[in-house]
Amino acid sequence: MTYSAIKTEVHDRVGLIQINRPKALNALNTTVMQELSTALEDFDADPDIGAIVLTGDERAFAAGADIKEMAGASAVDMIKADRIAIWDRIRNIKVPVIAAVSGWCLGGGHELAMGCDMIVASETAIFGQPEINLGVIPGAGGTQRLTRAVGKALAMEMVLNNRNMSADEALRYGLVNRVAPVELYLENAIQLANEIAERAPLAIRFGKEAINNAFESFLADGIADERRSFYFLFSTEDQKEGMQAFEEKRPAEWKGI
Ligand code: CAA
């Protein structure tokens, strides 16, 4: 399979997927999300693969959903295209998925990392939900998974006031499993994935499912509410202004309409 926006490799029993849009800081456009979902499902179906590592590059895991792709969309466009629905395919992967995160891990990129089963971060990783700067909110599970992972206080600051979180802070809050020097984080993630991939496959599968059930039960209602609000915000002038201002590299002027 040849891809244009991701790369894949196999390391022993680990499938490695790298998001490959470095010029756009690995922003998650439709092609990335489609190729990513397909690659995850292909590795998941391969009996020689026992775990998957998902990564970006040293500068960015992913700086969010592609703002330029959705800036002009109306709420009706967003509901009809239901862009976030593809993320449900990632939730259904059965083998453990480890995010190896360096640099910017923002918005949809942070939501993607939190949707994985574990996170290995480099010391340079920066986690954040900056959607408020664009006049919208997280739309791919951020308000739900972040709140469960770090608690209400920090989640409020991150979602309402663009407060970023460093790798060490993320480790203290239990959002990430390990922090490694930037030259080692990927190797570290692949090593952890290979250790897991060597273990009893069915027990791993049921263990992952059981822990995610503990973490994610009742999550579906919250995710659906969040997704509706995210789409609804595309009917506001503030969303148009916020995303246009990002493209024009200027501060947004908010009107509250
Ligand atoms: N979408 C589209 N393009 C993006 C992008 C994004 N999310 N993030 C960065 N880029 C592009 C920039 O436009 C720029 O492209 P050009 O060279 O063509 O101008 C290129 O990547 C490099 O970015 P910068 O020049 O801005 O790099 P920087 O080092 O000065 O700043 C940054 C880095 C702080 C991460 C900044 O790029 C930024 O703020 N990015 C946007 C982050 C964001 O708002 N993410 C949330 C998106 S909405 C979302 O994710 C919704 C959801 O929940 C699903």
Coordinates of N, CA and C in Angstrom, one line a residue, residues 46-256:
D46 N -3.3 -7.8 10.9 CA -2.1 -8.6 10.5 C -1.7 -9.5 11.8
P47 N -1.7 -10.8 11.7 CA -1.4 -11.6 12.9 C 0.1 -11.5 13.3
D48 N 1.0 -11.0 12.4 CA 2.4 -10.8 12.8 C 2.6 -9.5 13.6
I49 N 1.6 -8.7 13.7 CA 1.7 -7.4 14.4 C 1.0 -7.5 15.7
G50 N 1.7 -7.2 16.8 CA 1.1 -7.2 18.2 C 0.9 -5.9 18.8
A51 N 1.4 -4.8 18.2 CA 1.2 -3.5 18.8 C 1.5 -2.5 17.7
I52 N 1.0 -1.3 17.9 CA 1.2 -0.2 16.8 C 1.8 1.0 17.5
V53 N 2.8 1.7 16.9 CA 3.3 3.0 17.4 C 2.9 4.0 16.4
L54 N 2.3 5.1 16.9 CA 1.9 6.2 16.0 C 2.7 7.4 16.3
T55 N 3.3 8.0 15.3 CA 4.2 9.2 15.6 C 4.1 10.2 14.6
G56 N 4.7 11.4 14.9 CA 4.9 12.5 13.9 C 6.3 12.6 13.6
D57 N 6.9 13.8 13.9 CA 8.3 14.0 13.8 C 8.8 14.8 15.0
E58 N 10.0 15.2 15.0 CA 10.5 15.8 16.3 C 9.8 17.2 16.6
R59 N 9.5 17.9 15.5 CA 8.9 19.2 15.7 C 7.4 19.2 16.1
A60 N 6.7 18.2 15.5 CA 5.3 18.1 15.8 C 4.8 16.7 15.7
F61 N 4.1 16.2 16.8 CA 3.3 15.0 16.6 C 2.2 15.4 15.6
A62 N 1.4 16.4 15.9 CA 0.4 17.0 15.0 C -0.2 18.3 15.7
A63 N -0.2 19.3 14.8 CA -0.7 20.6 15.4 C -2.2 20.8 15.2
G64 N -2.9 19.7 15.2 CA -4.4 19.8 15.2 C -5.0 19.4 13.9
A65 N -6.3 19.5 13.9 CA -7.1 19.3 12.6 C -6.6 20.4 11.6
D66 N -6.7 20.1 10.3 CA -6.3 21.1 9.3 C -7.2 22.3 9.3
I67 N -6.8 23.4 9.8 CA -7.7 24.6 9.9 C -8.0 25.1 8.6
K68 N -7.0 25.1 7.6 CA -7.3 25.7 6.3 C -8.4 24.8 5.5
E69 N -8.4 23.6 5.8 CA -9.4 22.7 5.2 C -10.8 23.0 5.6
M70 N -11.0 23.4 6.9 CA -12.4 23.6 7.4 C -12.8 25.0 7.7
A71 N -11.8 26.0 7.4 CA -12.1 27.4 7.8 C -13.4 27.9 7.2
G72 N -13.7 27.5 5.9 CA -14.9 28.1 5.3 C -16.2 27.3 5.4
A73 N -16.1 26.2 6.2 CA -17.3 25.3 6.3 C -18.4 25.9 7.1
S74 N -19.6 25.6 6.8 CA -20.8 26.0 7.6 C -21.1 24.9 8.6
A75 N -22.0 25.1 9.5 CA -22.3 24.1 10.4 C -23.0 22.9 9.7
V76 N -23.8 23.3 8.7 CA -24.5 22.2 7.9 C -23.4 21.4 7.1
D77 N -22.4 22.1 6.6 CA -21.3 21.3 5.9 C -20.7 20.4 6.9
M78 N -20.4 20.9 8.1 CA -19.7 20.0 9.1 C -20.5 18.8 9.4
I79 N -21.9 19.0 9.6 CA -22.7 17.9 10.0 C -22.8 16.9 8.9
K80 N -23.0 17.4 7.7 CA -23.1 16.5 6.5 C -21.8 15.7 6.3
A81 N -20.7 16.4 6.3 CA -19.4 15.7 6.0 C -19.1 14.8 7.2
D82 N -19.5 15.2 8.4 CA -19.3 14.4 9.6 C -17.8 14.0 9.7
R83 N -16.9 15.0 9.6 CA -15.5 14.7 9.5 C -14.9 13.9 10.7
I84 N -15.6 14.1 11.8 CA -15.0 13.4 13.0 C -15.4 11.9 13.1
A85 N -16.4 11.6 12.3 CA -16.8 10.2 12.4 C -15.7 9.2 12.1
I86 N -14.7 9.6 11.3 CA -13.6 8.7 10.9 C -12.8 8.3 12.1
W87 N -12.8 9.2 13.1 CA -12.1 8.9 14.4 C -12.6 7.7 15.1
D88 N -13.9 7.3 14.8 CA -14.5 6.1 15.5 C -13.7 4.9 15.1
R89 N -13.2 4.9 13.8 CA -12.4 3.7 13.3 C -11.2 3.5 14.2
I90 N -10.6 4.6 14.7 CA -9.4 4.5 15.5 C -9.7 3.9 16.8
R91 N -10.9 4.2 17.3 CA -11.3 3.7 18.6 C -11.5 2.2 18.6
N92 N -11.8 1.7 17.4 CA -12.1 0.2 17.3 C -10.9 -0.7 17.1
I93 N -9.7 -0.1 17.1 CA -8.5 -0.9 16.9 C -8.3 -1.8 18.1
K94 N -8.0 -3.1 17.8 CA -7.9 -4.1 19.0 C -6.5 -4.2 19.6
V95 N -5.5 -4.1 18.8 CA -4.1 -4.2 19.4 C -3.8 -2.8 20.1
P96 N -2.9 -2.9 21.1 CA -2.5 -1.6 21.7 C -1.8 -0.6 20.8
V97 N -2.2 0.6 20.9 CA -1.6 1.7 20.1 C -0.9 2.7 21.0
I98 N 0.4 2.9 20.7 CA 1.2 3.8 21.6 C 1.5 5.0 20.8
A99 N 1.2 6.2 21.3 CA 1.6 7.4 20.6 C 3.0 7.8 21.1
A100 N 3.9 8.1 20.1 CA 5.2 8.6 20.4 C 5.2 10.1 20.0
V101 N 5.2 10.9 21.0 CA 4.9 12.4 20.8 C 6.2 13.2 21.1
S102 N 6.5 14.1 20.1 CA 7.5 15.1 20.3 C 7.0 16.4 19.8
G103 N 7.4 17.5 20.4 CA 7.0 18.8 19.9 C 5.5 19.1 20.0
W104 N 4.9 19.8 19.1 CA 3.5 20.3 19.2 C 2.6 19.1 19.2
C105 N 1.7 19.0 20.1 CA 0.7 18.0 20.2 C -0.6 18.7 20.6
L106 N -1.2 19.3 19.6 CA -2.3 20.3 19.8 C -3.6 19.9 19.2
G107 N -4.7 20.4 19.8 CA -6.0 20.3 19.2 C -6.3 18.8 18.9
G108 N -6.6 18.6 17.6 CA -6.9 17.2 17.2 C -5.7 16.3 17.3
G109 N -4.5 16.9 17.3 CA -3.3 16.1 17.5 C -3.3 15.5 18.9
H110 N -3.6 16.4 19.9 CA -3.7 16.0 21.3 C -4.8 14.9 21.5
E111 N -5.9 15.2 20.8 CA -7.0 14.2 20.9 C -6.7 12.9 20.3
L112 N -5.9 12.9 19.2 CA -5.4 11.7 18.6 C -4.5 10.9 19.6
A113 N -3.6 11.6 20.2 CA -2.7 11.0 21.2 C -3.5 10.4 22.4
M114 N -4.4 11.2 22.8 CA -5.2 10.7 24.0 C -6.1 9.5 23.6
G115 N -6.4 9.4 22.3 CA -7.2 8.3 21.8 C -6.4 7.0 21.7
C116 N -5.1 7.1 21.8 CA -4.2 6.0 21.8 C -4.2 5.4 23.2
D117 N -3.6 4.2 23.4 CA -3.7 3.5 24.7 C -2.6 4.0 25.6
M118 N -1.5 4.4 25.1 CA -0.4 4.9 26.0 C 0.3 6.0 25.2
I119 N 1.0 6.9 25.9 CA 1.8 7.9 25.3 C 3.2 7.9 25.8
V120 N 4.2 7.8 24.9 CA 5.6 8.0 25.3 C 5.9 9.4 24.7
A121 N 6.4 10.3 25.6 CA 6.7 11.7 25.1 C 8.1 12.0 25.1
S122 N 8.5 12.9 24.2 CA 9.9 13.4 24.3 C 9.9 14.6 25.3
E123 N 11.0 15.0 25.8 CA 11.1 16.1 26.8 C 10.6 17.4 26.1
T124 N 10.5 17.5 24.8 CA 10.1 18.7 24.1 C 8.6 18.7 23.8
A125 N 7.9 17.7 24.2 CA 6.4 17.6 23.8 C 5.7 18.8 24.5
I126 N 4.7 19.4 23.8 CA 3.8 20.4 24.3 C 2.4 20.0 24.0
F127 N 1.6 19.8 25.0 CA 0.2 19.3 24.9 C -0.7 20.5 25.1
G128 N -1.7 20.6 24.2 CA -2.7 21.7 24.4 C -3.9 21.6 23.5
Q129 N -4.9 22.4 23.9 CA -6.2 22.4 23.2 C -6.5 23.9 22.8
P130 N -5.9 24.4 21.7 CA -6.0 25.8 21.4 C -7.2 26.2 20.6
E131 N -8.2 25.3 20.5 CA -9.3 25.7 19.7 C -10.0 27.0 20.0
I132 N -9.9 27.4 21.3 CA -10.6 28.6 21.8 C -10.0 29.8 21.0
N133 N -8.8 29.7 20.5 CA -8.2 30.8 19.7 C -8.8 30.9 18.4
L134 N -9.6 29.9 18.0 CA -10.2 29.8 16.6 C -11.7 30.1 16.7
G135 N -12.2 30.3 18.0 CA -13.6 30.5 18.1 C -14.4 29.2 18.2
V136 N -13.7 28.1 18.4 CA -14.5 26.8 18.5 C -14.0 26.0 19.8
I137 N -14.4 24.8 19.9 CA -14.0 23.9 21.0 C -13.3 22.7 20.4
P138 N -12.7 21.8 21.2 CA -12.2 20.5 20.7 C -13.4 19.7 20.2
G139 N -13.2 19.0 19.1 CA -14.3 18.3 18.5 C -14.1 16.8 18.4
A140 N -12.9 16.3 18.8 CA -12.7 14.8 18.6 C -12.3 14.2 20.0
G141 N -13.1 14.5 21.0 CA -13.0 13.8 22.3 C -12.2 14.6 23.3
G142 N -11.6 15.8 23.0 CA -10.7 16.5 23.9 C -11.4 16.8 25.2
T143 N -12.6 17.4 25.1 CA -13.2 17.8 26.4 C -13.4 16.6 27.3
Q144 N -13.7 15.5 26.7 CA -14.0 14.3 27.5 C -12.8 13.6 28.1
R145 N -11.9 13.2 27.1 CA -10.7 12.4 27.6 C -9.7 13.3 28.4
L146 N -9.6 14.5 28.1 CA -8.6 15.4 28.8 C -9.1 15.5 30.3
T147 N -10.4 15.8 30.4 CA -11.0 16.0 31.8 C -10.8 14.7 32.6
R148 N -11.0 13.5 32.0 CA -10.8 12.3 32.7 C -9.4 12.1 33.1
A149 N -8.5 12.5 32.2 CA -7.0 12.2 32.4 C -6.4 13.2 33.4
V150 N -6.7 14.5 33.3 CA -6.0 15.4 34.1 C -6.9 16.1 35.2
G151 N -8.2 15.9 35.1 CA -9.1 16.5 36.1 C -9.7 17.8 35.6
K152 N -10.8 18.2 36.2 CA -11.5 19.4 35.8 C -10.7 20.7 35.8
A153 N -9.9 20.9 36.8 CA -9.3 22.2 37.0 C -8.4 22.5 35.8
L154 N -7.5 21.6 35.5 CA -6.5 21.8 34.4 C -7.2 21.8 33.1
A155 N -8.2 20.8 32.9 CA -8.9 20.7 31.7 C -9.6 22.1 31.3
M156 N -10.2 22.7 32.4 CA -10.8 24.0 32.1 C -9.8 25.0 31.6
E157 N -8.7 25.1 32.3 CA -7.7 26.1 31.8 C -7.2 25.8 30.4
M158 N -7.0 24.5 30.1 CA -6.5 24.2 28.8 C -7.5 24.5 27.7
V159 N -8.8 24.1 27.9 CA -9.8 24.3 26.9 C -10.3 25.8 26.8
L160 N -10.4 26.4 28.0 CA -11.0 27.8 28.0 C -9.9 28.9 27.8
N161 N -8.7 28.5 28.2 CA -7.7 29.6 28.2 C -6.4 29.2 27.5
N162 N -6.4 28.2 26.6 CA -5.2 27.9 25.8 C -4.0 27.7 26.7
R163 N -4.2 27.0 27.8 CA -3.0 26.7 28.7 C -2.4 25.4 28.2
N164 N -1.1 25.5 27.9 CA -0.4 24.3 27.4 C 0.2 23.5 28.6
M165 N 0.5 22.3 28.3 CA 1.1 21.4 29.3 C 2.4 20.8 28.8
S166 N 3.5 20.9 29.7 CA 4.8 20.3 29.3 C 4.8 18.8 29.4
A167 N 5.8 18.2 28.9 CA 5.9 16.7 29.0 C 6.0 16.3 30.5
D168 N 6.8 17.0 31.3 CA 6.9 16.6 32.7 C 5.6 16.8 33.4
E169 N 4.9 17.9 33.1 CA 3.6 18.1 33.8 C 2.6 16.9 33.4
A170 N 2.7 16.6 32.1 CA 1.8 15.5 31.6 C 2.1 14.2 32.3
L171 N 3.4 14.0 32.6 CA 3.8 12.8 33.3 C 3.2 12.8 34.7
R172 N 3.3 14.0 35.4 CA 2.8 14.1 36.7 C 1.3 13.9 36.8
Y173 N 0.6 14.3 35.8 CA -0.9 14.2 35.8 C -1.3 12.8 35.3
G174 N -0.4 12.0 34.9 CA -0.7 10.6 34.4 C -1.3 10.6 33.0
L175 N -1.1 11.7 32.2 CA -1.5 11.7 30.8 C -0.6 10.9 30.0
V176 N 0.7 10.9 30.3 CA 1.7 10.1 29.5 C 2.4 9.1 30.4
N177 N 2.9 8.0 29.7 CA 3.5 6.9 30.5 C 4.9 7.2 30.8
R178 N 5.7 7.8 29.9 CA 7.1 8.0 30.0 C 7.5 9.2 29.3
V179 N 8.6 9.8 29.8 CA 9.2 11.0 29.1 C 10.6 10.6 28.8
A180 N 11.1 10.8 27.6 CA 12.4 10.4 27.2 C 13.1 11.6 26.5
P181 N 14.4 11.6 26.4 CA 15.1 12.6 25.6 C 14.7 12.5 24.2
V182 N 14.7 13.6 23.5 CA 14.1 13.7 22.2 C 14.8 12.7 21.2
E183 N 16.0 12.4 21.4 CA 16.7 11.4 20.5 C 16.3 10.0 20.8
L184 N 15.6 9.7 21.9 CA 15.2 8.4 22.3 C 13.7 8.0 22.4
Y185 N 12.9 9.1 22.3 CA 11.5 8.8 22.6 C 10.8 7.8 21.7
L186 N 11.2 7.8 20.4 CA 10.6 6.9 19.4 C 11.1 5.5 19.6
E187 N 12.4 5.4 19.8 CA 13.0 4.0 20.1 C 12.4 3.4 21.4
N188 N 12.2 4.3 22.4 CA 11.6 3.9 23.6 C 10.2 3.4 23.4
A189 N 9.4 4.1 22.6 CA 8.0 3.7 22.3 C 8.0 2.4 21.6
I190 N 8.9 2.2 20.6 CA 8.9 1.0 19.8 C 9.3 -0.2 20.7
Q191 N 10.3 0.1 21.6 CA 10.7 -1.0 22.5 C 9.5 -1.4 23.5
L192 N 8.8 -0.4 24.0 CA 7.7 -0.7 24.9 C 6.6 -1.5 24.1
A193 N 6.4 -1.1 22.8 CA 5.4 -1.8 22.0 C 5.8 -3.2 21.7
N194 N 7.1 -3.4 21.5 CA 7.6 -4.8 21.2 C 7.5 -5.7 22.4
E195 N 7.7 -5.1 23.6 CA 7.6 -5.9 24.8 C 6.1 -6.4 24.9
I196 N 5.2 -5.5 24.7 CA 3.8 -5.8 24.8 C 3.4 -6.8 23.7
A197 N 3.9 -6.6 22.5 CA 3.6 -7.4 21.4 C 4.0 -8.9 21.5
E198 N 5.0 -9.1 22.4 CA 5.5 -10.5 22.7 C 4.6 -11.2 23.6
R199 N 3.7 -10.5 24.3 CA 2.9 -11.2 25.3 C 1.6 -11.8 24.7
A200 N 0.9 -12.5 25.6 CA -0.3 -13.3 25.1 C -1.3 -12.4 24.4
P201 N -1.5 -12.6 23.1 CA -2.3 -11.7 22.3 C -3.7 -11.5 22.8
L202 N -4.4 -12.6 23.2 CA -5.8 -12.5 23.6 C -5.9 -11.8 24.9
A203 N -5.0 -12.1 25.8 CA -5.0 -11.4 27.1 C -4.8 -9.9 26.9
I204 N -3.8 -9.6 26.0 CA -3.6 -8.2 25.7 C -4.8 -7.5 25.2
R205 N -5.5 -8.2 24.3 CA -6.7 -7.6 23.7 C -7.8 -7.3 24.7
F206 N -8.0 -8.3 25.6 CA -9.1 -8.2 26.6 C -8.6 -7.2 27.7
G207 N -7.3 -7.1 28.0 CA -6.8 -6.2 29.0 C -7.0 -4.8 28.5
K208 N -6.7 -4.5 27.2 CA -6.9 -3.2 26.6 C -8.3 -2.8 26.7
E209 N -9.2 -3.7 26.3 CA -10.6 -3.4 26.2 C -11.2 -3.1 27.6
A210 N -10.7 -3.9 28.6 CA -11.3 -3.7 29.9 C -10.9 -2.4 30.5
I211 N -9.6 -2.0 30.3 CA -9.1 -0.7 30.9 C -9.8 0.4 30.1
N212 N -10.0 0.3 28.8 CA -10.6 1.4 28.1 C -12.1 1.5 28.5
N213 N -12.7 0.3 28.9 CA -14.1 0.4 29.3 C -14.2 1.1 30.6
A214 N -13.2 0.9 31.5 CA -13.2 1.6 32.8 C -13.1 3.1 32.6
F215 N -12.2 3.4 31.6 CA -11.9 4.9 31.4 C -13.0 5.5 30.5
E216 N -13.6 4.7 29.6 CA -14.4 5.4 28.6 C -15.9 5.1 28.8
S217 N -16.3 4.3 29.8 CA -17.8 4.1 29.9 C -18.5 5.5 30.1
F218 N -19.6 5.6 29.5 CA -20.4 6.8 29.5 C -19.7 7.9 28.6
L219 N -18.6 7.6 28.0 CA -17.9 8.6 27.2 C -18.7 8.9 25.9
A220 N -19.4 7.9 25.4 CA -20.1 8.1 24.1 C -21.0 9.3 24.1
D221 N -21.8 9.5 25.2 CA -22.7 10.6 25.2 C -22.0 11.9 25.2
G222 N -20.9 12.0 26.0 CA -20.1 13.2 26.0 C -19.4 13.5 24.7
I223 N -19.0 12.5 24.0 CA -18.3 12.7 22.7 C -19.4 13.2 21.7
A224 N -20.6 12.6 21.7 CA -21.6 13.0 20.8 C -22.0 14.5 21.0
D225 N -22.1 14.9 22.3 CA -22.5 16.3 22.7 C -21.4 17.2 22.2
E226 N -20.1 16.8 22.4 CA -19.0 17.7 22.0 C -19.0 17.8 20.5
R227 N -19.2 16.7 19.8 CA -19.2 16.8 18.3 C -20.2 17.7 17.8
R228 N -21.5 17.6 18.4 CA -22.6 18.5 17.9 C -22.2 20.0 18.2
S229 N -21.6 20.3 19.3 CA -21.3 21.7 19.7 C -20.2 22.2 18.7
F230 N -19.2 21.3 18.4 CA -18.1 21.7 17.5 C -18.7 22.0 16.1
Y231 N -19.6 21.2 15.6 CA -20.2 21.5 14.3 C -21.0 22.7 14.4
F232 N -21.8 22.9 15.5 CA -22.7 24.1 15.6 C -21.9 25.4 15.5
L233 N -20.7 25.4 16.1 CA -19.9 26.6 16.2 C -19.5 27.1 14.8
F234 N -19.6 26.2 13.8 CA -19.3 26.6 12.4 C -20.4 27.5 11.8
S235 N -21.5 27.7 12.6 CA -22.5 28.6 12.2 C -22.3 30.0 12.7
T236 N -21.2 30.2 13.5 CA -21.0 31.5 14.1 C -20.0 32.4 13.3
E237 N -20.1 33.7 13.4 CA -19.1 34.6 12.8 C -17.7 34.5 13.5
D238 N -17.8 34.2 14.8 CA -16.5 34.1 15.5 C -15.6 32.9 14.9
Q239 N -16.2 31.8 14.5 CA -15.4 30.7 14.0 C -14.8 31.1 12.7
K240 N -15.6 31.9 11.8 CA -15.0 32.3 10.5 C -13.9 33.3 10.8
E241 N -14.1 34.2 11.7 CA -13.1 35.2 12.0 C -11.8 34.5 12.6
G242 N -12.0 33.6 13.6 CA -10.9 32.9 14.2 C -10.0 32.1 13.2
M243 N -10.7 31.4 12.3 CA -9.9 30.6 11.4 C -9.2 31.4 10.3
Q244 N -10.0 32.5 9.9 CA -9.4 33.4 8.9 C -8.2 34.1 9.5
A245 N -8.3 34.6 10.8 CA -7.2 35.2 11.4 C -6.0 34.3 11.5
F246 N -6.2 33.0 11.8 CA -5.1 32.1 11.8 C -4.4 32.1 10.4
E247 N -5.1 32.0 9.4 CA -4.5 31.9 8.0 C -3.8 33.2 7.7
E248 N -4.4 34.4 8.1 CA -3.8 35.7 7.8 C -2.7 36.1 8.9
K249 N -2.5 35.2 9.8 CA -1.4 35.4 10.8 C -1.6 36.7 11.6
R250 N -2.9 37.0 12.1 CA -3.2 38.2 12.8 C -4.1 37.8 14.0
P251 N -4.2 38.6 15.1 CA -5.1 38.3 16.2 C -6.5 38.4 15.7
A252 N -7.4 37.5 16.3 CA -8.8 37.5 15.9 C -9.5 38.6 16.7
E253 N -10.6 39.2 16.0 CA -11.5 40.2 16.7 C -12.8 39.5 17.0
W254 N -13.1 39.2 18.2 CA -14.3 38.4 18.6 C -15.5 39.3 18.7
K255 N -16.7 38.8 18.2 CA -18.0 39.6 18.3 C -19.0 38.9 19.2
G256 N -18.8 37.6 19.4 CA -19.8 36.9 20.2 C -21.0 36.5 19.3

